[in-house]
Amino acid sequence: MNLPTNKLQRYLLPLWVFFSAIAVLKAQDINKEIKAYRKKQLKELSVGEVAPLKKKDLKSVHFYDVNEKLRLTAKVEILSNEQPFYMPSFVGAPQEFVRYAKLHFQINGQEYSLTAYKNLRLALLPNAESQPYFVPFKDNTNGAETYGGGRYLNIPIPQGSETVVLDFNKAYNPYCAYNDGYRCPIPPTENHLNISISVGEKQYTGVIRSRD
């Protein structure tokens, strides 16, 4: 049975309002989560013996607006029989990692992937199983809007997970972006994305310090 147009509109309008309200609440939740994440991040950047910045420097730390479209669901492909390797650093000795998983995702209908790595030094810690995996990456914003050396993500991948949340709003700069005295892994070529990821942390605009 076909409903008259006016009755159909009266039927669909409440559904439209309902789903619109759900979308607004979801966006508010994401903004709240990212705000809390960035607050914690700024504290870690400026408090403690290993912090690269002083509190007065935080005015030079910048972020893109939150974009929920770049909070993605990625398919997890666990890698097997991978051998440890040394990932070069911008400064100092390379660090030992092993390739753990490929994360497959889409942006604007295009397929991309990033490799998640396990830091073998952190794997020796008592709480190693709860440590997130390291996802360094480069994209087309590097050197202009974001740090030229790339940015990082930390991605929890619970055992047995087929998918994970890949939230580029949480992309952050390595400490080398602020201070030249840190060992910061260089994103491997396989994690260079030929697309602009215009979310997360932007280029630091303050004075690059030397570590005491």
Tab-separated table of C-alpha atoms in Angstrom:
chain	number	residue	atom	x	y	z
A	1	MET	CA	0.000	0.000	0.000
A	2	ASN	CA	1.398	3.372	-1.014
A	3	LEU	CA	1.064	6.207	1.485
A	4	PRO	CA	0.075	9.685	0.266
A	5	THR	CA	3.031	12.067	0.148
A	6	ASN	CA	1.878	14.154	3.122
A	7	LYS	CA	1.363	11.052	5.287
A	8	LEU	CA	4.730	9.669	4.217
A	9	GLN	CA	6.410	12.920	5.206
A	10	ARG	CA	4.699	12.857	8.611
A	11	TYR	CA	5.953	9.287	9.046
A	12	LEU	CA	9.542	10.022	8.015
A	13	LEU	CA	9.992	13.318	9.843
A	14	PRO	CA	10.203	11.802	13.359
A	15	LEU	CA	12.751	9.283	12.085
A	16	TRP	CA	14.836	12.061	10.542
A	17	VAL	CA	14.726	14.033	13.814
A	18	PHE	CA	15.675	10.924	15.809
A	19	PHE	CA	18.675	10.011	13.672
A	20	SER	CA	19.801	13.640	13.471
A	21	ALA	CA	19.759	13.821	17.259
A	22	ILE	CA	21.820	10.614	17.446
A	23	ALA	CA	24.395	12.087	15.038
A	24	VAL	CA	24.659	15.292	17.101
A	25	LEU	CA	25.152	13.326	20.328
A	26	LYS	CA	27.816	11.170	18.665
A	27	ALA	CA	29.691	14.259	17.462
A	28	GLN	CA	29.487	15.786	20.941
A	29	ASP	CA	30.886	12.584	22.479
A	30	ILE	CA	33.796	12.536	20.023
A	31	ASN	CA	34.585	16.203	20.681
A	32	LYS	CA	34.492	15.586	24.424
A	33	GLU	CA	36.816	12.581	24.076
A	34	ILE	CA	39.324	14.470	21.930
A	35	LYS	CA	39.254	17.469	24.256
A	36	ALA	CA	40.157	15.218	27.197
A	37	TYR	CA	42.830	13.475	25.130
A	38	ARG	CA	44.466	16.772	24.149
A	39	LYS	CA	44.373	18.048	27.718
A	40	LYS	CA	46.291	14.963	28.827
A	41	GLN	CA	48.665	15.313	25.889
A	42	LEU	CA	49.512	18.942	26.736
A	43	LYS	CA	50.199	17.967	30.329
A	44	GLU	CA	52.604	15.227	29.227
A	45	LEU	CA	54.385	17.691	26.944
A	46	SER	CA	55.129	20.143	29.735
A	47	VAL	CA	55.250	18.242	33.049
A	48	GLY	CA	57.981	15.856	34.180
A	49	GLU	CA	61.689	15.268	33.660
A	50	VAL	CA	61.363	13.946	30.086
A	51	ALA	CA	58.843	16.582	28.916
A	52	PRO	CA	60.152	18.430	25.824
A	53	LEU	CA	58.396	21.754	26.546
A	54	LYS	CA	57.784	24.285	29.280
A	55	LYS	CA	54.258	25.390	30.126
A	56	LYS	CA	54.925	28.746	28.462
A	57	ASP	CA	55.605	26.892	25.188
A	58	LEU	CA	52.152	25.332	24.997
A	59	LYS	CA	50.750	28.403	23.249
A	60	SER	CA	52.741	27.261	20.211
A	61	VAL	CA	51.104	23.808	20.108
A	62	HIS	CA	48.202	23.749	17.645
A	63	PHE	CA	45.518	21.314	16.533
A	64	TYR	CA	43.088	20.973	13.660
A	65	ASP	CA	39.392	21.039	14.424
A	66	VAL	CA	37.963	17.610	15.223
A	67	ASN	CA	36.689	15.791	12.147
A	68	GLU	CA	34.568	12.757	12.965
A	69	LYS	CA	34.881	11.551	9.350
A	70	LEU	CA	38.525	10.709	10.079
A	71	ARG	CA	37.616	8.550	13.038
A	72	LEU	CA	37.611	5.319	11.068
A	73	THR	CA	37.029	1.631	11.470
A	74	ALA	CA	40.035	-0.321	10.226
A	75	LYS	CA	40.155	-4.017	9.393
A	76	VAL	CA	42.940	-5.825	11.264
A	77	GLU	CA	45.228	-8.214	9.403
A	78	ILE	CA	47.550	-9.888	11.915
A	79	LEU	CA	51.013	-10.531	10.446
A	80	SER	CA	52.873	-13.761	11.111
A	81	ASN	CA	56.508	-14.881	11.009
A	82	GLU	CA	57.738	-11.297	11.174
A	83	GLN	CA	61.361	-10.724	12.170
A	84	PRO	CA	62.467	-7.911	14.498
A	85	PHE	CA	64.085	-4.948	12.789
A	86	TYR	CA	65.608	-1.626	13.749
A	87	MET	CA	63.581	1.440	12.860
A	88	PRO	CA	65.893	4.433	12.235
A	89	SER	CA	65.520	7.498	14.449
A	90	PHE	CA	65.929	11.172	13.672
A	91	VAL	CA	68.550	11.371	16.430
A	92	GLY	CA	70.590	8.626	18.051
A	93	ALA	CA	70.394	4.864	17.794
A	94	PRO	CA	67.556	3.070	15.999
A	95	GLN	CA	64.893	1.282	18.018
A	96	GLU	CA	63.852	-2.353	17.734
A	97	PHE	CA	60.336	-3.171	16.543
A	98	VAL	CA	58.427	-5.997	14.929
A	99	ARG	CA	55.602	-5.607	12.404
A	100	TYR	CA	52.422	-6.760	14.152
A	101	ALA	CA	49.398	-5.970	11.968
A	102	LYS	CA	48.181	-4.214	8.842
A	103	LEU	CA	45.258	-1.855	9.381
A	104	HIS	CA	43.101	-1.513	6.257
A	105	PHE	CA	40.693	1.425	5.902
A	106	GLN	CA	38.982	3.711	3.425
A	107	ILE	CA	38.967	7.485	3.035
A	108	ASN	CA	36.622	8.960	0.428
A	109	GLY	CA	36.203	5.541	-1.142
A	110	GLN	CA	39.954	4.948	-1.557
A	111	GLU	CA	41.713	2.013	0.096
A	112	TYR	CA	44.689	2.659	2.393
A	113	SER	CA	46.638	0.714	4.965
A	114	LEU	CA	49.031	1.383	7.819
A	115	THR	CA	51.286	-1.044	9.642
A	116	ALA	CA	51.131	-1.250	13.440
A	117	TYR	CA	54.410	-2.090	15.173
A	118	LYS	CA	55.259	-3.616	18.524
A	119	ASN	CA	58.049	-1.871	20.424
A	120	LEU	CA	60.220	-4.726	21.680
A	121	ARG	CA	61.631	-2.680	24.547
A	122	LEU	CA	58.132	-1.967	25.860
A	123	ALA	CA	57.263	-5.633	25.332
A	124	LEU	CA	59.543	-6.425	28.290
A	125	LEU	CA	57.471	-4.364	30.730
A	126	PRO	CA	55.143	-6.112	33.202
A	127	ASN	CA	52.062	-4.491	31.609
A	128	ALA	CA	53.190	-5.198	28.035
A	129	GLU	CA	49.885	-6.790	27.004
A	130	SER	CA	48.030	-3.541	27.698
A	131	GLN	CA	50.437	-1.391	25.683
A	132	PRO	CA	48.999	0.075	22.449
A	133	TYR	CA	50.728	-0.567	19.149
A	134	PHE	CA	52.836	2.086	17.474
A	135	VAL	CA	51.603	3.514	14.154
A	136	PRO	CA	53.966	6.179	12.773
A	137	PHE	CA	52.868	7.715	9.483
A	138	LYS	CA	53.515	10.473	6.988
A	139	ASP	CA	50.976	12.235	4.761
A	140	ASN	CA	50.742	15.124	2.334
A	141	THR	CA	50.411	17.777	5.057
A	142	ASN	CA	53.952	17.157	6.354
A	143	GLY	CA	56.316	20.085	6.053
A	144	ALA	CA	53.550	22.618	5.435
A	145	GLU	CA	50.764	22.275	7.983
A	146	THR	CA	52.232	19.471	10.102
A	147	TYR	CA	55.650	18.345	11.302
A	148	GLY	CA	57.891	17.387	8.393
A	149	GLY	CA	59.001	14.154	10.004
A	150	GLY	CA	55.496	12.717	10.263
A	151	ARG	CA	53.181	12.001	13.158
A	152	TYR	CA	52.313	9.089	15.410
A	153	LEU	CA	49.268	7.153	16.605
A	154	ASN	CA	48.992	4.677	19.460
A	155	ILE	CA	46.387	2.026	18.639
A	156	PRO	CA	45.119	-0.605	21.086
A	157	ILE	CA	44.510	-3.896	19.274
A	158	PRO	CA	42.846	-6.336	21.682
A	159	GLN	CA	43.686	-9.965	20.965
A	160	GLY	CA	41.224	-11.500	18.541
A	161	SER	CA	39.951	-8.152	17.241
A	162	GLU	CA	38.886	-8.104	13.610
A	163	THR	CA	38.503	-4.312	13.546
A	164	VAL	CA	39.848	-1.346	15.521
A	165	VAL	CA	39.104	2.359	15.744
A	166	LEU	CA	41.672	4.400	13.822
A	167	ASP	CA	41.172	7.973	15.014
A	168	PHE	CA	43.403	10.415	13.157
A	169	ASN	CA	42.136	13.189	15.454
A	170	LYS	CA	44.594	11.699	17.963
A	171	ALA	CA	47.612	12.007	15.654
A	172	TYR	CA	50.448	13.616	17.603
A	173	ASN	CA	53.924	14.964	16.954
A	174	PRO	CA	57.091	13.153	18.022
A	175	TYR	CA	59.097	14.955	20.670
A	176	CYS	CA	61.633	15.825	17.957
A	177	ALA	CA	59.115	18.362	16.654
A	178	TYR	CA	59.767	20.479	19.764
A	179	ASN	CA	63.239	19.532	20.935
A	180	ASP	CA	66.244	18.107	19.126
A	181	GLY	CA	67.436	15.815	21.937
A	182	TYR	CA	65.075	12.851	21.547
A	183	ARG	CA	65.221	9.559	19.676
A	184	CYS	CA	62.138	9.651	17.447
A	185	PRO	CA	61.483	6.759	15.047
A	186	ILE	CA	61.189	7.722	11.385
A	187	PRO	CA	57.939	6.444	9.815
A	188	PRO	CA	58.787	3.581	7.437
A	189	THR	CA	58.025	4.015	3.753
A	190	GLU	CA	55.132	1.544	3.938
A	191	ASN	CA	53.335	4.036	6.228
A	192	HIS	CA	53.536	6.997	3.859
A	193	LEU	CA	49.981	7.960	2.877
A	194	ASN	CA	49.403	9.758	-0.417
A	195	ILE	CA	46.605	11.872	1.029
A	196	SER	CA	46.296	14.884	3.327
A	197	ILE	CA	45.301	13.909	6.873
A	198	SER	CA	44.145	17.352	8.019
A	199	VAL	CA	43.295	16.436	11.591
A	200	GLY	CA	45.248	15.898	14.774
A	201	GLU	CA	48.235	17.956	15.823
A	202	LYS	CA	49.655	20.676	13.585
A	203	GLN	CA	53.172	22.037	13.149
A	204	TYR	CA	54.732	23.402	16.333
A	205	THR	CA	55.384	27.136	15.898
A	206	GLY	CA	57.629	27.755	18.894
A	207	VAL	CA	61.401	27.737	19.281
A	208	ILE	CA	63.001	24.304	18.833
A	209	ARG	CA	64.919	23.694	22.050
A	210	SER	CA	67.926	21.574	22.871
A	211	ARG	CA	67.469	18.954	25.557
A	212	ASP	CA	69.386	19.758	28.742
